mmCIF file of C-alpha atoms and ligand atoms in Angstrom:
data_model
loop_
_atom_site.group_PDB
_atom_site.id
_atom_site.type_symbol
_atom_site.label_atom_id
_atom_site.label_comp_id
_atom_site.label_asym_id
_atom_site.label_seq_id
_atom_site.Cartn_x
_atom_site.Cartn_y
_atom_site.Cartn_z
ATOM 1 C CA MET A 14 -66.393 -29.462 11.583
ATOM 2 C CA ASP A 15 -66.092 -26.730 14.271
ATOM 3 C CA THR A 16 -64.739 -23.257 13.876
ATOM 4 C CA ALA A 17 -62.400 -21.952 16.525
ATOM 5 C CA ALA A 18 -60.834 -18.492 16.379
ATOM 6 C CA GLY A 19 -62.024 -18.188 12.801
ATOM 7 C CA ARG A 20 -60.156 -21.283 11.642
ATOM 8 C CA ALA A 21 -61.770 -24.506 10.540
ATOM 9 C CA VAL A 22 -60.917 -27.301 12.983
ATOM 10 C CA MET A 23 -61.493 -30.920 12.028
ATOM 11 C CA THR A 24 -62.873 -33.147 14.738
ATOM 12 C CA MET A 25 -60.705 -36.245 14.812
ATOM 13 C CA ALA A 26 -62.618 -39.445 15.339
ATOM 14 C CA LEU A 27 -59.452 -41.485 15.679
ATOM 15 C CA GLU A 28 -55.816 -40.501 16.190
ATOM 16 C CA VAL A 29 -53.241 -43.275 16.142
ATOM 17 C CA ARG A 30 -49.776 -42.155 17.193
ATOM 18 C CA ASN A 31 -46.496 -44.068 16.991
ATOM 19 C CA LEU A 32 -48.272 -47.368 17.502
ATOM 20 C CA VAL A 33 -46.007 -50.376 18.023
ATOM 21 C CA LYS A 34 -47.073 -53.998 18.521
ATOM 22 C CA ARG A 35 -44.504 -56.732 18.997
ATOM 23 C CA PHE A 36 -45.250 -60.434 19.093
ATOM 24 C CA GLY A 37 -41.940 -61.705 20.496
ATOM 25 C CA GLY A 38 -39.405 -60.835 17.805
ATOM 26 C CA LEU A 39 -42.054 -59.956 15.197
ATOM 27 C CA VAL A 40 -42.971 -56.276 14.819
ATOM 28 C CA ALA A 41 -46.594 -56.409 13.611
ATOM 29 C CA THR A 42 -47.184 -52.649 13.970
ATOM 30 C CA ASN A 43 -44.133 -50.469 13.471
ATOM 31 C CA ASP A 44 -44.368 -46.863 14.656
ATOM 32 C CA LEU A 45 -47.650 -46.359 12.806
ATOM 33 C CA SER A 46 -49.437 -42.999 12.923
ATOM 34 C CA PHE A 47 -52.607 -41.917 11.134
ATOM 35 C CA ASP A 48 -55.725 -39.811 11.666
ATOM 36 C CA LEU A 49 -59.338 -40.389 10.800
ATOM 37 C CA ALA A 50 -61.567 -37.306 10.722
ATOM 38 C CA GLU A 51 -65.168 -37.512 11.850
ATOM 39 C CA GLY A 52 -67.349 -38.525 8.901
ATOM 40 C CA GLU A 53 -64.344 -39.659 6.874
ATOM 41 C CA SER A 54 -63.865 -43.068 5.286
ATOM 42 C CA LEU A 55 -60.307 -44.364 5.218
ATOM 43 C CA GLY A 56 -59.105 -47.501 3.443
ATOM 44 C CA LEU A 57 -56.294 -49.489 5.070
ATOM 45 C CA ILE A 58 -54.523 -51.694 2.538
ATOM 46 C CA GLY A 59 -51.549 -54.005 2.544
ATOM 47 C CA PRO A 60 -50.531 -57.542 1.588
ATOM 48 C CA ASN A 61 -51.392 -60.629 3.646
ATOM 49 C CA GLY A 62 -49.787 -60.386 7.055
ATOM 50 C CA ALA A 63 -49.118 -56.633 6.708
ATOM 51 C CA GLY A 64 -50.713 -56.040 10.101
ATOM 52 C CA LYS A 65 -54.144 -54.638 9.198
ATOM 53 C CA THR A 66 -56.199 -56.811 11.539
ATOM 54 C CA THR A 67 -53.659 -56.230 14.318
ATOM 55 C CA VAL A 68 -54.332 -52.476 13.995
ATOM 56 C CA PHE A 69 -58.082 -53.103 14.358
ATOM 57 C CA SER A 70 -57.527 -55.316 17.394
ATOM 58 C CA GLN A 71 -55.429 -52.635 19.093
ATOM 59 C CA VAL A 72 -57.985 -49.897 18.403
ATOM 60 C CA MET A 73 -60.668 -52.121 19.944
ATOM 61 C CA GLY A 74 -58.501 -53.114 22.913
ATOM 62 C CA GLU A 75 -58.608 -56.798 21.999
ATOM 63 C CA LEU A 76 -54.822 -56.549 21.820
ATOM 64 C CA ARG A 77 -52.794 -54.178 23.977
ATOM 65 C CA GLN A 78 -50.196 -52.166 22.050
ATOM 66 C CA THR A 79 -46.537 -52.398 23.036
ATOM 67 C CA SER A 80 -46.273 -48.589 22.855
ATOM 68 C CA GLY A 81 -47.929 -45.582 21.261
ATOM 69 C CA SER A 82 -51.337 -44.017 21.745
ATOM 70 C CA ILE A 83 -54.862 -44.264 20.393
ATOM 71 C CA ALA A 84 -57.353 -41.418 20.878
ATOM 72 C CA LEU A 85 -61.073 -41.559 20.115
ATOM 73 C CA PHE A 86 -62.790 -38.177 19.710
ATOM 74 C CA GLY A 87 -59.778 -36.571 21.400
ATOM 75 C CA GLU A 88 -59.623 -38.884 24.420
ATOM 76 C CA GLU A 89 -56.934 -41.472 25.008
ATOM 77 C CA ILE A 90 -58.555 -44.918 25.080
ATOM 78 C CA SER A 91 -55.506 -47.195 25.376
ATOM 79 C CA SER A 92 -56.157 -48.130 28.981
ATOM 80 C CA LEU A 93 -59.871 -48.841 28.455
ATOM 81 C CA SER A 94 -61.467 -52.260 28.053
ATOM 82 C CA THR A 95 -63.075 -53.258 24.756
ATOM 83 C CA ALA A 96 -66.549 -52.736 26.245
ATOM 84 C CA GLN A 97 -65.608 -49.231 27.396
ATOM 85 C CA ARG A 98 -64.270 -48.384 23.934
ATOM 86 C CA ILE A 99 -67.482 -49.621 22.324
ATOM 87 C CA ALA A 100 -69.463 -47.482 24.762
ATOM 88 C CA ARG A 101 -67.398 -44.481 23.618
ATOM 89 C CA GLY A 102 -68.378 -45.045 20.025
ATOM 90 C CA VAL A 103 -66.106 -47.431 18.155
ATOM 91 C CA SER A 104 -67.028 -50.914 16.980
ATOM 92 C CA ARG A 105 -65.766 -53.469 14.475
ATOM 93 C CA THR A 106 -66.841 -56.286 12.199
ATOM 94 C CA TYR A 107 -64.841 -59.506 11.873
ATOM 95 C CA GLN A 108 -63.388 -61.144 8.751
ATOM 96 C CA VAL A 109 -65.295 -64.277 9.642
ATOM 97 C CA PRO A 110 -68.807 -63.301 10.776
ATOM 98 C CA ARG A 111 -69.528 -64.373 14.346
ATOM 99 C CA PRO A 112 -73.292 -64.728 14.690
ATOM 100 C CA PHE A 113 -75.109 -66.777 17.316
ATOM 101 C CA SER A 114 -76.182 -69.489 14.875
ATOM 102 C CA ASP A 115 -79.183 -70.673 16.848
ATOM 103 C CA LEU A 116 -80.625 -67.180 17.183
ATOM 104 C CA ASP A 117 -82.634 -65.498 14.445
ATOM 105 C CA VAL A 118 -81.706 -62.187 12.808
ATOM 106 C CA ARG A 119 -83.684 -60.104 15.270
ATOM 107 C CA GLU A 120 -82.253 -61.912 18.304
ATOM 108 C CA ASN A 121 -78.696 -61.542 17.039
ATOM 109 C CA ILE A 122 -79.232 -57.792 16.770
ATOM 110 C CA ARG A 123 -80.706 -57.780 20.276
ATOM 111 C CA VAL A 124 -77.438 -59.130 21.659
ATOM 112 C CA GLY A 125 -75.638 -56.100 20.226
ATOM 113 C CA LEU A 126 -78.310 -53.694 21.436
ATOM 114 C CA MET A 127 -78.300 -54.531 25.099
ATOM 115 C CA PRO A 128 -75.373 -55.051 27.442
ATOM 116 C CA ASP A 129 -77.606 -57.185 29.617
ATOM 117 C CA SER A 130 -79.098 -58.848 26.594
ATOM 118 C CA LEU A 131 -79.447 -62.393 27.875
ATOM 119 C CA ARG A 132 -81.454 -61.221 30.831
ATOM 120 C CA ALA A 133 -83.469 -58.975 28.557
ATOM 121 C CA MET A 134 -84.207 -61.898 26.268
ATOM 122 C CA ILE A 135 -85.321 -64.095 29.128
ATOM 123 C CA PHE A 136 -87.604 -61.402 30.530
ATOM 124 C CA GLY A 137 -88.700 -60.233 27.119
ATOM 125 C CA ALA A 138 -87.632 -56.630 27.587
ATOM 126 C CA ALA A 139 -86.679 -56.197 23.955
ATOM 127 C CA ASP A 140 -87.032 -53.138 21.784
ATOM 128 C CA ARG A 141 -88.433 -54.860 18.715
ATOM 129 C CA ASP A 142 -88.941 -51.660 16.782
ATOM 130 C CA ARG A 143 -85.272 -50.752 17.156
ATOM 131 C CA GLU A 144 -84.175 -54.277 16.224
ATOM 132 C CA ASP A 145 -86.377 -54.255 13.146
ATOM 133 C CA GLU A 146 -85.254 -50.764 12.178
ATOM 134 C CA LEU A 147 -81.587 -51.811 12.392
ATOM 135 C CA ALA A 148 -82.199 -54.972 10.367
ATOM 136 C CA LEU A 149 -84.153 -53.132 7.682
ATOM 137 C CA SER A 150 -81.540 -50.351 7.541
ATOM 138 C CA VAL A 151 -78.893 -52.836 6.403
ATOM 139 C CA GLY A 152 -81.113 -54.386 3.744
ATOM 140 C CA PHE A 153 -82.948 -57.249 5.474
ATOM 141 C CA THR A 154 -86.609 -57.768 4.569
ATOM 142 C CA ARG A 155 -89.316 -58.327 7.186
ATOM 143 C CA GLN A 156 -89.417 -62.018 6.174
ATOM 144 C CA ASP A 157 -85.727 -62.341 7.103
ATOM 145 C CA LEU A 158 -86.175 -61.257 10.707
ATOM 146 C CA ASP A 159 -87.192 -64.655 12.089
ATOM 147 C CA ARG A 160 -84.647 -66.670 10.106
ATOM 148 C CA PRO A 161 -81.962 -68.381 12.186
ATOM 149 C CA ALA A 162 -78.440 -67.114 11.509
ATOM 150 C CA SER A 163 -77.408 -70.679 10.604
ATOM 151 C CA GLU A 164 -79.584 -70.406 7.465
ATOM 152 C CA LEU A 165 -78.192 -67.096 6.213
ATOM 153 C CA SER A 166 -76.038 -66.681 3.099
ATOM 154 C CA MET A 167 -72.602 -65.055 3.469
ATOM 155 C CA GLY A 168 -74.062 -61.780 2.127
ATOM 156 C CA ASP A 169 -76.781 -61.859 4.782
ATOM 157 C CA LEU A 170 -74.232 -62.718 7.488
ATOM 158 C CA ARG A 171 -72.267 -59.614 6.501
ATOM 159 C CA LYS A 172 -75.464 -57.561 6.781
ATOM 160 C CA LEU A 173 -76.028 -59.058 10.213
ATOM 161 C CA GLU A 174 -72.478 -58.090 11.223
ATOM 162 C CA PHE A 175 -73.308 -54.517 10.206
ATOM 163 C CA ALA A 176 -76.569 -54.481 12.125
ATOM 164 C CA ARG A 177 -74.900 -55.851 15.252
ATOM 165 C CA THR A 178 -72.089 -53.303 14.941
ATOM 166 C CA LEU A 179 -74.601 -50.466 14.512
ATOM 167 C CA ALA A 180 -76.619 -51.762 17.454
ATOM 168 C CA THR A 181 -73.766 -50.797 19.779
ATOM 169 C CA GLY A 182 -74.498 -47.151 18.910
ATOM 170 C CA ALA A 183 -70.943 -46.696 17.594
ATOM 171 C CA LYS A 184 -70.282 -43.915 15.106
ATOM 172 C CA VAL A 185 -66.790 -45.111 14.145
ATOM 173 C CA LEU A 186 -66.972 -48.430 12.345
ATOM 174 C CA LEU A 187 -63.997 -50.655 11.584
ATOM 175 C CA LEU A 188 -64.851 -52.966 8.692
ATOM 176 C CA ASP A 189 -62.605 -56.002 8.228
ATOM 177 C CA GLU A 190 -62.867 -57.654 4.794
ATOM 178 C CA VAL A 191 -66.611 -57.093 4.447
ATOM 179 C CA PHE A 192 -66.552 -58.245 0.802
ATOM 180 C CA ALA A 193 -64.755 -61.555 1.385
ATOM 181 C CA GLY A 194 -66.672 -64.566 0.128
ATOM 182 C CA LEU A 195 -69.462 -62.513 -1.460
ATOM 183 C CA THR A 196 -70.996 -62.751 -4.930
ATOM 184 C CA THR A 197 -70.861 -59.685 -7.206
ATOM 185 C CA GLY A 198 -74.505 -58.941 -6.373
ATOM 186 C CA GLU A 199 -73.853 -59.200 -2.645
ATOM 187 C CA ILE A 200 -70.820 -56.890 -2.938
ATOM 188 C CA ALA A 201 -73.020 -54.278 -4.640
ATOM 189 C CA MET A 202 -75.630 -54.671 -1.891
ATOM 190 C CA ILE A 203 -73.093 -54.237 0.939
ATOM 191 C CA ALA A 204 -71.488 -51.280 -0.879
ATOM 192 C CA GLU A 205 -74.913 -49.631 -0.975
ATOM 193 C CA VAL A 206 -75.333 -50.155 2.779
ATOM 194 C CA ILE A 207 -71.914 -48.550 3.392
ATOM 195 C CA GLN A 208 -72.712 -45.573 1.138
ATOM 196 C CA ASP A 209 -75.975 -45.063 2.974
ATOM 197 C CA LEU A 210 -74.157 -45.102 6.331
ATOM 198 C CA ARG A 211 -71.595 -42.631 5.013
ATOM 199 C CA HIS A 212 -74.389 -40.249 4.063
ATOM 200 C CA ARG A 213 -75.711 -40.656 7.588
ATOM 201 C CA GLY A 214 -72.405 -39.389 8.991
ATOM 202 C CA PHE A 215 -70.717 -42.590 10.134
ATOM 203 C CA THR A 216 -66.914 -42.733 10.136
ATOM 204 C CA PHE A 217 -65.152 -45.710 8.581
ATOM 205 C CA LEU A 218 -61.818 -47.447 8.715
ATOM 206 C CA MET A 219 -61.990 -50.205 6.143
ATOM 207 C CA VAL A 220 -59.758 -53.164 5.267
ATOM 208 C CA SER A 221 -60.362 -55.048 2.035
ATOM 209 C CA HIS A 222 -58.386 -57.036 -0.499
ATOM 210 C CA ASP A 223 -61.087 -56.136 -3.047
ATOM 211 C CA LEU A 224 -59.616 -52.811 -4.153
ATOM 212 C CA PRO A 225 -62.160 -52.062 -6.928
ATOM 213 C CA ALA A 226 -65.011 -52.574 -4.444
ATOM 214 C CA MET A 227 -63.325 -50.424 -1.808
ATOM 215 C CA GLU A 228 -62.229 -47.495 -3.997
ATOM 216 C CA PRO A 229 -65.628 -45.741 -4.340
ATOM 217 C CA LEU A 230 -66.286 -46.174 -0.610
ATOM 218 C CA VAL A 231 -63.230 -44.351 0.776
ATOM 219 C CA ASP A 232 -62.068 -40.729 0.809
ATOM 220 C CA ARG A 233 -58.444 -41.695 1.310
ATOM 221 C CA ALA A 234 -56.203 -44.694 1.766
ATOM 222 C CA ILE A 235 -53.133 -45.686 3.738
ATOM 223 C CA ALA A 236 -50.911 -48.596 2.795
ATOM 224 C CA ILE A 237 -48.839 -50.606 5.234
ATOM 225 C CA GLU A 238 -46.318 -53.407 4.924
ATOM 226 C CA ARG A 239 -44.889 -55.292 7.904
ATOM 227 C CA GLY A 240 -46.756 -52.859 10.108
ATOM 228 C CA THR A 241 -44.972 -49.849 8.596
ATOM 229 C CA LEU A 242 -46.685 -46.994 6.774
ATOM 230 C CA LEU A 243 -45.724 -47.038 3.082
ATOM 231 C CA ALA A 244 -47.964 -44.323 1.641
ATOM 232 C CA GLN A 245 -51.097 -42.327 2.307
ATOM 233 C CA GLY A 246 -53.313 -40.037 0.247
ATOM 234 C CA ALA A 247 -55.889 -40.346 -2.523
ATOM 235 C CA PHE A 248 -56.676 -43.995 -3.291
ATOM 236 C CA ALA A 249 -55.308 -43.836 -6.856
ATOM 237 C CA ASP A 250 -52.118 -42.097 -5.705
ATOM 238 C CA VAL A 251 -51.492 -44.704 -3.000
ATOM 239 C CA LEU A 252 -51.941 -47.525 -5.511
ATOM 240 C CA ALA A 253 -49.591 -45.759 -7.923
ATOM 241 C CA ASP A 254 -46.919 -45.327 -5.236
ATOM 242 C CA GLU A 255 -43.781 -47.262 -6.134
ATOM 243 C CA ALA A 256 -43.268 -48.795 -2.711
ATOM 244 C CA VAL A 257 -46.904 -49.889 -2.608
ATOM 245 C CA ARG A 258 -46.732 -51.387 -6.080
ATOM 246 C CA ALA A 259 -43.567 -53.267 -5.183
ATOM 247 C CA SER A 260 -44.886 -54.647 -1.902
ATOM 248 C CA TYR A 261 -48.579 -55.057 -2.403
ATOM 249 C CA LEU A 262 -49.055 -55.623 -6.087
ATOM 250 C CA GLY A 263 -45.753 -57.366 -6.655
ATOM 251 C CA VAL A 264 -44.663 -54.972 -9.407
ATOM 252 C CA ALA A 265 -41.463 -52.981 -9.306
HETATM 253 N N1 ATP B 301 -51.619 -63.213 18.252
HETATM 254 C C1 ATP B 301 -50.547 -63.221 17.456
HETATM 255 N N2 ATP B 301 -49.390 -63.784 17.851
HETATM 256 C C2 ATP B 301 -48.302 -63.788 17.072
HETATM 257 N N3 ATP B 301 -48.261 -63.235 15.838
HETATM 258 C C3 ATP B 301 -49.391 -62.667 15.383
HETATM 259 C C4 ATP B 301 -50.584 -62.628 16.161
HETATM 260 N N4 ATP B 301 -51.541 -61.976 15.430
HETATM 261 C C5 ATP B 301 -50.961 -61.638 14.274
HETATM 262 N N5 ATP B 301 -49.674 -62.042 14.237
HETATM 263 C C6 ATP B 301 -48.716 -61.804 13.143
HETATM 264 O O1 ATP B 301 -48.691 -60.405 12.926
HETATM 265 C C7 ATP B 301 -48.573 -60.127 11.525
HETATM 266 C C8 ATP B 301 -49.744 -59.274 11.107
HETATM 267 O O2 ATP B 301 -50.929 -60.071 11.075
HETATM 268 P P1 ATP B 301 -52.359 -59.477 10.692
HETATM 269 O O3 ATP B 301 -53.341 -60.573 10.841
HETATM 270 O O4 ATP B 301 -52.592 -58.223 11.442
HETATM 271 O O5 ATP B 301 -52.155 -59.124 9.156
HETATM 272 P P2 ATP B 301 -53.247 -58.712 8.074
HETATM 273 O O6 ATP B 301 -52.669 -57.582 7.298
HETATM 274 O O7 ATP B 301 -54.552 -58.476 8.737
HETATM 275 O O8 ATP B 301 -53.292 -60.024 7.182
HETATM 276 P P3 ATP B 301 -54.453 -60.637 6.237
HETATM 277 O O9 ATP B 301 -54.597 -59.668 5.101
HETATM 278 O O10 ATP B 301 -53.883 -61.937 5.801
HETATM 279 O O11 ATP B 301 -55.680 -60.752 7.087
HETATM 280 C C9 ATP B 301 -48.501 -61.471 10.826
HETATM 281 O O12 ATP B 301 -47.144 -61.782 10.613
HETATM 282 C C10 ATP B 301 -49.137 -62.424 11.817
HETATM 283 O O13 ATP B 301 -48.636 -63.724 11.663
#
């Protein structure tokens, strides 16, 4: 937080304004606006098909919005490529982890660390200490580092997604369904990784259908349905909102 002219000014990590995404006749994002302050953790909830992943894809530039704006640390990023956005500090995980199966844990992290990673791998110019540090910071043990990704459990694949996302140097992390397919023990492990990253100042926008797992990890929540904002505020208040209950939880 900065102070300007004696007033506290929040630094906004992400500002989404009047975002619209149309797929033909379908409006997947409908005039959606929200802010994410630096260091904040925001939960994005909504029923299947509400448009959560589409929001992530637009922030990352994997999908171009129909209209509206997206600013990262105060700068408009809508016209930038995905790689340029990552370089400016935003990165995402995917619902279905996307590791290079034939590579081991350390090598998978290397791909995230270096833009010219293939060349670096061939010529051996790797920063092993950094790779190991990233892997250990998300809960891998030293024995895990040489294991091929194809042998990892879903919990370990999620950890690898984290490490690869962190390897980009991004400070704003978009987490898409990080608890999906995990055992209770794995959920607790991933939650601990997220809490640790929050204490280290990372900013989060998080999508999860596992509301009890998400609640302690977010400062605030927004709920959408058919791409439209239904409610925002404290997690409990959003869940108690009538429109949210009707749409998301199926109770009137
Ligand atoms: N590339 C696309 N082309 C056409 N329609 C799409 C495309 N991507 C998403 N949609 C549609 O946009 C809407 C929002 O989808 P999206 O995947 O963002 O929802 P979601 O909230 O992430 O859903 P879930 O919780 O099931 O992952 C859905 O109706 C979906 O079918």
